[in-house]
Amino acid sequence: MAKMTRELVLAGLNLDAEANMPMYRQLYEYLQQAILNGRLRPGQRLPATRILAAELGVSRNTVMLAFDDLLSEGYLEGRTGSGTYITETLPDNLLQVPKEAEREKPTCPHEIGFSQRGAILTEMPIGTINSRDDIRPFQHGLPALDEFPYDVWSRLAARQLRSMPSHGLSYNCAAGFPPLREAIADYLRTARAVRCEASQVIIVNGAQQALNMVTRLLLDAGDAAWMEDPGYIGALRAMLGAGVRPIPIPINEEGLDVEYGRGLDSGARLAYVTPSHQFPLGVTMSVCRRLQLLEWAEENDAWIMEDDYDSEYRYCGRPLSSLQGLDVNERVIYLGTFSKVLFPALRMGYLVVPENMAEGFIAAKTVIDRHNPTFEQMVLTSFIEEGHFTRHIRRMRLLYEARQEVMCQAIEEEFKGQLRIDFADAGMHVVVWLPEEWDDQTAARRAEEAGIVTAPISGYTEMHKQPPGLVLGYAGFSEKKIRSSVRRLAVALGM
Amino acid sequence: MAKMTRELVLAGLNLDAEANMPMYRQLYEYLQQAILNGRLRPGQRLPATRILAAELGVSRNTVMLAFDDLLSEGYLEGRTGSGTYITETLPDNLLQVPKEAEREKPTCPHEIGFSQRGAILTEMPIGTINSRDDIRPFQHGLPALDEFPYDVWSRLAARQLRSMPSHGLSYNCAAGFPPLREAIADYLRTARAVRCEASQVIIVNGAQQALNMVTRLLLDAGDAAWMEDPGYIGALRAMLGAGVRPIPIPINEEGLDVEYGRGLDSGARLAYVTPSHQFPLGVTMSVCRRLQLLEWAEENDAWIMEDDYDSEYRYCGRPLSSLQGLDVNERVIYLGTFSKVLFPALRMGYLVVPENMAEGFIAAKTVIDRHNPTFEQMVLTSFIEEGHFTRHIRRMRLLYEARQEVMCQAIEEEFKGQLRIDFADAGMHVVVWLPEEWDDQTAARRAEEAGIVTAPISGYTEMHKQPPGLVLGYAGFSEKKIRSSVRRLAVALGM
């Protein structure tokens, strides 16, 4: 395969006119070594002799002499009309010149040299979702990407490209592109009843960065935090990565069991919750429970991290207000993401922090990575301001509701009522509960073998054992695909 | 000013057909409260009655009754043909309804509630560069943004927009877009003599994220690290933010004073260096010093963080090889940025880590923020693969060299030889040394008053006092602008 044309800049090459060795020979040896030790790769193109001579400040003749020798010895090959390349198939004996002494390489994190806190982060599994191009049913956590109005988005992006002001290339505000912060604040006030001004909104590199920032900025290593059990692994990892002790708190039909948490007297400084639609169980936290939680936070000088990851999708009744909107004591840090309502590759989310914390969070964002890329922020601003955002959400709400109905019907039909589904009134996934004696990891493996992706509930469980269950995402799959895949799942599970 | 049309989604609104209060009145009260407590803002548009009725599952008549009352009481106003809006100028007495009890808000970080480590991050100054649209001479650290081939970039971006594969919207590899990692590895091997494979390259959200990752993953809180003094504040902040103790090591004419560092016996676990072009002094680390530093790292089981931030710009002789390329013991973590060679708003940089650390770094990136936005990575890949990247660097090298010459000449002329300039052979800034009895902070303030941005050397100095000096960036300014601004500076400094 011909490599792409890419011109070389040769580093570490100083030709010395005063040396005993002629300059063309110095160049010859430099290139030979670079080929042998792999810095120059088979198939790679060398600059034209004229350009290289100018770069090196030598005569073109010098370069041509060096090339001639390398060509005649088989290191280089000339292709008519397209320049000089490193030979694609170098003789084996040339390449067997020892490169560097190979050492036994350690693989354990501490031996490798990671710090203690580093080892916690570096040992976390990378996860399969990151390396897969094809999205298989019932992968959860992904929206219907083929329904995203990409034509609109790309039209706005193209317009933005044409009108990019030059300050759009320089550093921008650490808190985010100001009009985007305004647009998000407007949206959150009206759609989620979040109490906020644009000055409290901080644009971050996805919800995952938000989780990390909150954990690091509000808690010290060794501090305890309530974690939903079962709960979202991204939040758990942010806590562990920050050296925070997660305290698993069970979920019941009203949401996080605040009384249970109070009983532990763990001295927790923060509670992580998904009140709109608990991940993974799907419970909506009751108003009474919300008030209890706010009371606990106020009494204990603790924080609530409200992750409102897919709150836009509720199919029965009106969307519930955010927990943040109920809070009069500024105890709630609210976080949201565009990965679920738009698309994950955008890597954009936001934090809403109490007014007197905004400046501190912005300072921290500056130290962490200065700010999010500007271009996407500008395109997203237009997308929201011109009404495409709420229109898309409304469309997806209808689509996902229909898909969820199909999903539940298909499960009812294929599994003949043997699998229970709870809380199928919101979100982008359902949990199906398996017969009690089953092991959900085994079930997930059997599904996987049949090409169906499921996530066993036990995989999200720290301490409070749940019945066996599987998380099934439906948002991204057509009704036809959902039906056929449920059938396939039923066969795989032998039901 | 008319607000943008943005449709409302009303949260927390549940109309109850069974309640004693008629539904239109329930809606009336909900909207009234939302207006009074500021969730709905003056000038904001309400959805059409038809749409709102459908959303709420009530008759259109119900909505119209509620609107009528609000219109007649002055909360809403109708504009012919364009819908119903919250009244722009609400009567003052309405808005004086108490919102929430205002509490005395604490402002000290600990009182606000930040953790101890959080307070370190949140107290760091945000810096002026983030909030300024106009770039004034001699702001350093910025490339010539008006010389960036934005037409080429936007053509590639538009092409990418048209051909975006749907998997480009989903999650991508945490380490970065694979072809980009390949392109960067190719570039670094040839241009910087970095020894690496694509598998060792990790795409990050700018050099600042790289600095944070390395500090956290390789050092624990309380560990010591050598820091160049004077040195780059972004690196210092990453250390402080990670609870690492920076040990200031002086710079002499060969670069970081390794012998001095050894003499301290600080038990440092890492050394941060800018060997190609020390920031801010501009010294290039000698080969002998590089070998000393590598030896120190190997003997002390310590790491070297090589920040190669503007190594592309060297005007005398060939670019020096990277320190990483000299290292046979895998002690060097190499980091680079596209902020200086392309543009900062891109927020893209990279790490090159030892082979056996790559997986750990990728896992950590997953926990930190999953991955960089995909679109920019794809555009950048084309930009490099199609030769625009090296072409741009070559063009800028000539441009900056010329600008630097003009800068030095102008300083010579305007200051009549009273100011010394060292190491003016590389990079995007020079340091001018002021007469010894001067205070560089005062000089910087006087320059600022004349509209000239300078950075006093004392601002980068921790412990090892330098003579008074000013950092002047020239890369982004025309020759004419440079001449006139140097003149202005001379006047401001009274020379």
Coordinates of N, CA and C in Angstrom, one line a residue, chain B residues 252-339:
Chain B
N252 N 20.6 27.5 33.9 CA 21.8 28.3 33.5 C 21.9 28.1 31.9
E253 N 23.1 28.5 31.4 CA 23.1 28.6 30.0 C 23.1 27.3 29.2
E254 N 23.1 26.2 30.0 CA 22.9 24.9 29.3 C 21.6 24.3 29.6
G255 N 20.8 25.0 30.3 CA 19.4 24.5 30.7 C 19.3 24.2 32.2
L256 N 18.4 23.3 32.5 CA 18.1 23.0 33.9 C 19.4 22.6 34.6
D257 N 19.7 23.1 35.8 CA 20.9 22.8 36.5 C 20.8 21.5 37.3
V258 N 21.1 20.4 36.6 CA 20.9 19.1 37.1 C 21.7 18.9 38.4
E259 N 23.0 19.4 38.4 CA 23.9 19.2 39.5 C 23.3 19.9 40.8
Y260 N 22.7 21.0 40.6 CA 22.0 21.7 41.7 C 20.9 20.9 42.3
G261 N 20.1 20.3 41.4 CA 19.0 19.5 41.8 C 19.5 18.2 42.6
R262 N 20.6 17.6 42.1 CA 21.1 16.4 42.7 C 21.6 16.8 44.2
G263 N 22.1 18.0 44.3 CA 22.6 18.5 45.5 C 21.6 18.6 46.6
L264 N 20.4 18.9 46.2 CA 19.3 19.1 47.1 C 18.8 17.8 47.8
D265 N 19.0 16.7 47.1 CA 18.6 15.4 47.6 C 17.1 15.5 48.0
S266 N 16.3 16.0 47.1 CA 14.9 16.2 47.5 C 14.0 15.0 47.4
G267 N 14.6 13.9 46.8 CA 13.7 12.7 46.6 C 12.7 13.0 45.5
A268 N 13.0 13.9 44.6 CA 12.0 14.2 43.5 C 11.8 13.0 42.7
R269 N 10.5 12.9 42.3 CA 10.1 11.7 41.5 C 10.0 12.0 40.0
L270 N 10.1 13.3 39.7 CA 9.8 13.8 38.3 C 10.5 15.1 38.1
A271 N 11.0 15.3 36.8 CA 11.5 16.6 36.5 C 10.7 17.1 35.3
Y272 N 10.2 18.4 35.4 CA 9.5 19.0 34.3 C 10.5 19.9 33.5
V273 N 10.6 19.6 32.2 CA 11.6 20.4 31.4 C 11.1 20.8 30.1
T274 N 11.6 21.9 29.6 CA 11.3 22.4 28.2 C 12.6 22.5 27.5
P275 N 13.2 21.3 27.1 CA 14.6 21.3 26.7 C 14.8 22.0 25.3
S276 N 13.9 22.0 24.4 CA 14.1 22.6 23.1 C 14.2 24.1 23.2
H277 N 13.4 24.7 24.1 CA 13.4 26.1 24.1 C 12.8 26.5 25.5
Q278 N 13.6 26.6 26.5 CA 13.2 26.8 27.8 C 12.2 27.9 28.0
F279 N 11.0 27.6 28.6 CA 10.1 28.7 28.8 C 10.3 29.2 30.3
P280 N 10.5 30.5 30.5 CA 10.5 31.6 29.5 C 11.9 32.0 28.9
L281 N 13.0 31.5 29.5 CA 14.3 32.1 29.1 C 14.7 31.9 27.7
G282 N 14.3 30.7 27.1 CA 14.7 30.5 25.7 C 16.0 29.7 25.5
V283 N 16.6 29.3 26.6 CA 17.8 28.4 26.5 C 17.5 27.1 25.9
T284 N 18.4 26.5 25.1 CA 18.2 25.2 24.6 C 19.1 24.3 25.5
M285 N 18.5 23.2 26.0 CA 19.3 22.4 26.9 C 20.4 21.7 26.1
S286 N 21.7 21.7 26.6 CA 22.8 21.1 25.8 C 22.7 19.6 25.9
V287 N 23.3 19.0 24.9 CA 23.3 17.5 24.9 C 23.9 16.9 26.2
C288 N 24.9 17.5 26.6 CA 25.6 17.0 27.8 C 24.6 17.1 29.0
R289 N 23.8 18.2 29.1 CA 22.9 18.3 30.2 C 21.7 17.3 30.1
R290 N 21.4 17.1 28.8 CA 20.3 16.1 28.6 C 20.7 14.7 29.1
L291 N 22.0 14.4 28.8 CA 22.4 13.1 29.2 C 22.5 13.0 30.7
Q292 N 22.9 14.1 31.4 CA 22.9 14.1 32.8 C 21.6 13.9 33.4
L293 N 20.6 14.6 32.8 CA 19.2 14.5 33.3 C 18.7 13.1 33.2
L294 N 19.0 12.5 32.0 CA 18.5 11.1 31.8 C 19.2 10.2 32.8
E295 N 20.4 10.4 33.1 CA 21.1 9.6 34.0 C 20.5 9.7 35.4
W296 N 20.3 11.0 35.8 CA 19.6 11.2 37.1 C 18.3 10.5 37.2
A297 N 17.5 10.5 36.1 CA 16.2 9.9 36.2 C 16.4 8.4 36.3
E298 N 17.3 7.8 35.6 CA 17.5 6.3 35.6 C 18.0 5.9 37.0
E299 N 18.9 6.7 37.6 CA 19.5 6.3 38.9 C 18.4 6.5 40.0
N300 N 17.5 7.5 39.8 CA 16.6 7.8 40.9 C 15.2 7.2 40.7
D301 N 15.1 6.4 39.6 CA 13.8 5.9 39.3 C 12.7 7.0 39.2
A302 N 13.2 8.0 38.5 CA 12.3 9.2 38.4 C 11.9 9.4 36.9
W303 N 10.9 10.3 36.7 CA 10.4 10.5 35.4 C 10.8 11.9 34.9
I304 N 10.9 12.0 33.6 CA 11.1 13.3 33.0 C 9.9 13.7 32.1
M305 N 9.3 14.8 32.4 CA 8.2 15.3 31.6 C 8.8 16.3 30.6
E306 N 8.9 15.9 29.3 CA 9.4 16.8 28.3 C 8.3 17.6 27.6
D307 N 8.3 18.9 27.8 CA 7.2 19.7 27.2 C 7.9 20.4 26.0
D308 N 7.5 19.9 24.8 CA 8.1 20.4 23.6 C 7.2 21.4 22.9
Y309 N 6.8 22.4 23.6 CA 5.7 23.3 23.2 C 5.9 24.1 21.9
D310 N 7.1 24.5 21.7 CA 7.2 25.3 20.4 C 8.5 24.9 19.6
S311 N 8.9 23.7 19.8 CA 10.1 23.2 19.2 C 10.2 23.3 17.7
E312 N 9.0 23.4 17.1 CA 9.0 23.5 15.6 C 9.7 24.7 15.1
Y313 N 9.9 25.8 16.0 CA 10.4 27.0 15.5 C 11.8 27.2 15.9
R314 N 12.8 26.8 15.1 CA 14.2 27.0 15.4 C 14.8 27.6 14.1
Y315 N 15.5 28.7 14.3 CA 16.0 29.5 13.2 C 17.4 29.3 12.8
C316 N 18.2 28.7 13.7 CA 19.6 28.5 13.4 C 19.9 27.0 13.5
G317 N 20.4 26.5 12.4 CA 20.8 25.1 12.4 C 19.5 24.2 12.3
R318 N 19.7 23.0 12.4 CA 18.6 22.0 12.4 C 17.9 22.0 13.7
P319 N 16.6 21.6 13.7 CA 16.0 21.4 15.0 C 16.7 20.3 15.8
L320 N 16.8 20.5 17.1 CA 17.5 19.4 17.9 C 16.5 18.3 18.0
S321 N 17.1 17.1 18.2 CA 16.3 15.9 18.5 C 15.6 16.1 19.8
S322 N 14.5 15.4 20.1 CA 13.9 15.5 21.4 C 14.8 14.8 22.4
L323 N 14.6 15.1 23.7 CA 15.2 14.4 24.8 C 14.7 13.0 24.8
Q324 N 13.4 12.8 24.5 CA 12.8 11.5 24.5 C 13.6 10.6 23.6
G325 N 14.1 11.1 22.4 CA 14.8 10.3 21.4 C 16.1 9.8 21.9
L326 N 16.7 10.5 22.9 CA 18.0 10.1 23.5 C 17.9 9.0 24.6
D327 N 16.6 8.8 25.0 CA 16.4 8.0 26.2 C 16.3 6.6 25.8
V328 N 17.1 5.7 26.4 CA 16.9 4.3 26.1 C 16.3 3.5 27.3
N329 N 15.9 4.3 28.4 CA 15.4 3.6 29.6 C 13.9 3.9 29.8
E330 N 13.2 4.5 28.8 CA 11.8 4.8 29.0 C 11.5 5.5 30.2
R331 N 12.2 6.6 30.4 CA 12.0 7.5 31.6 C 11.3 8.8 31.2
V332 N 11.1 9.0 29.9 CA 10.6 10.3 29.4 C 9.2 10.2 29.0
I333 N 8.3 11.1 29.5 CA 7.0 11.3 29.0 C 7.0 12.5 28.1
Y334 N 6.7 12.4 26.9 CA 6.8 13.5 25.9 C 5.5 14.1 25.7
L335 N 5.4 15.5 25.7 CA 4.1 16.1 25.4 C 4.2 17.2 24.5
G336 N 3.2 17.3 23.6 CA 3.2 18.4 22.6 C 1.8 18.9 22.4
T337 N 1.7 20.1 21.8 CA 0.4 20.8 21.6 C 0.2 21.3 20.2
F338 N -1.0 21.4 19.8 CA -1.3 22.0 18.5 C -1.7 23.5 18.7
S339 N -1.7 23.9 19.9 CA -2.0 25.3 20.1 C -1.1 26.3 19.5

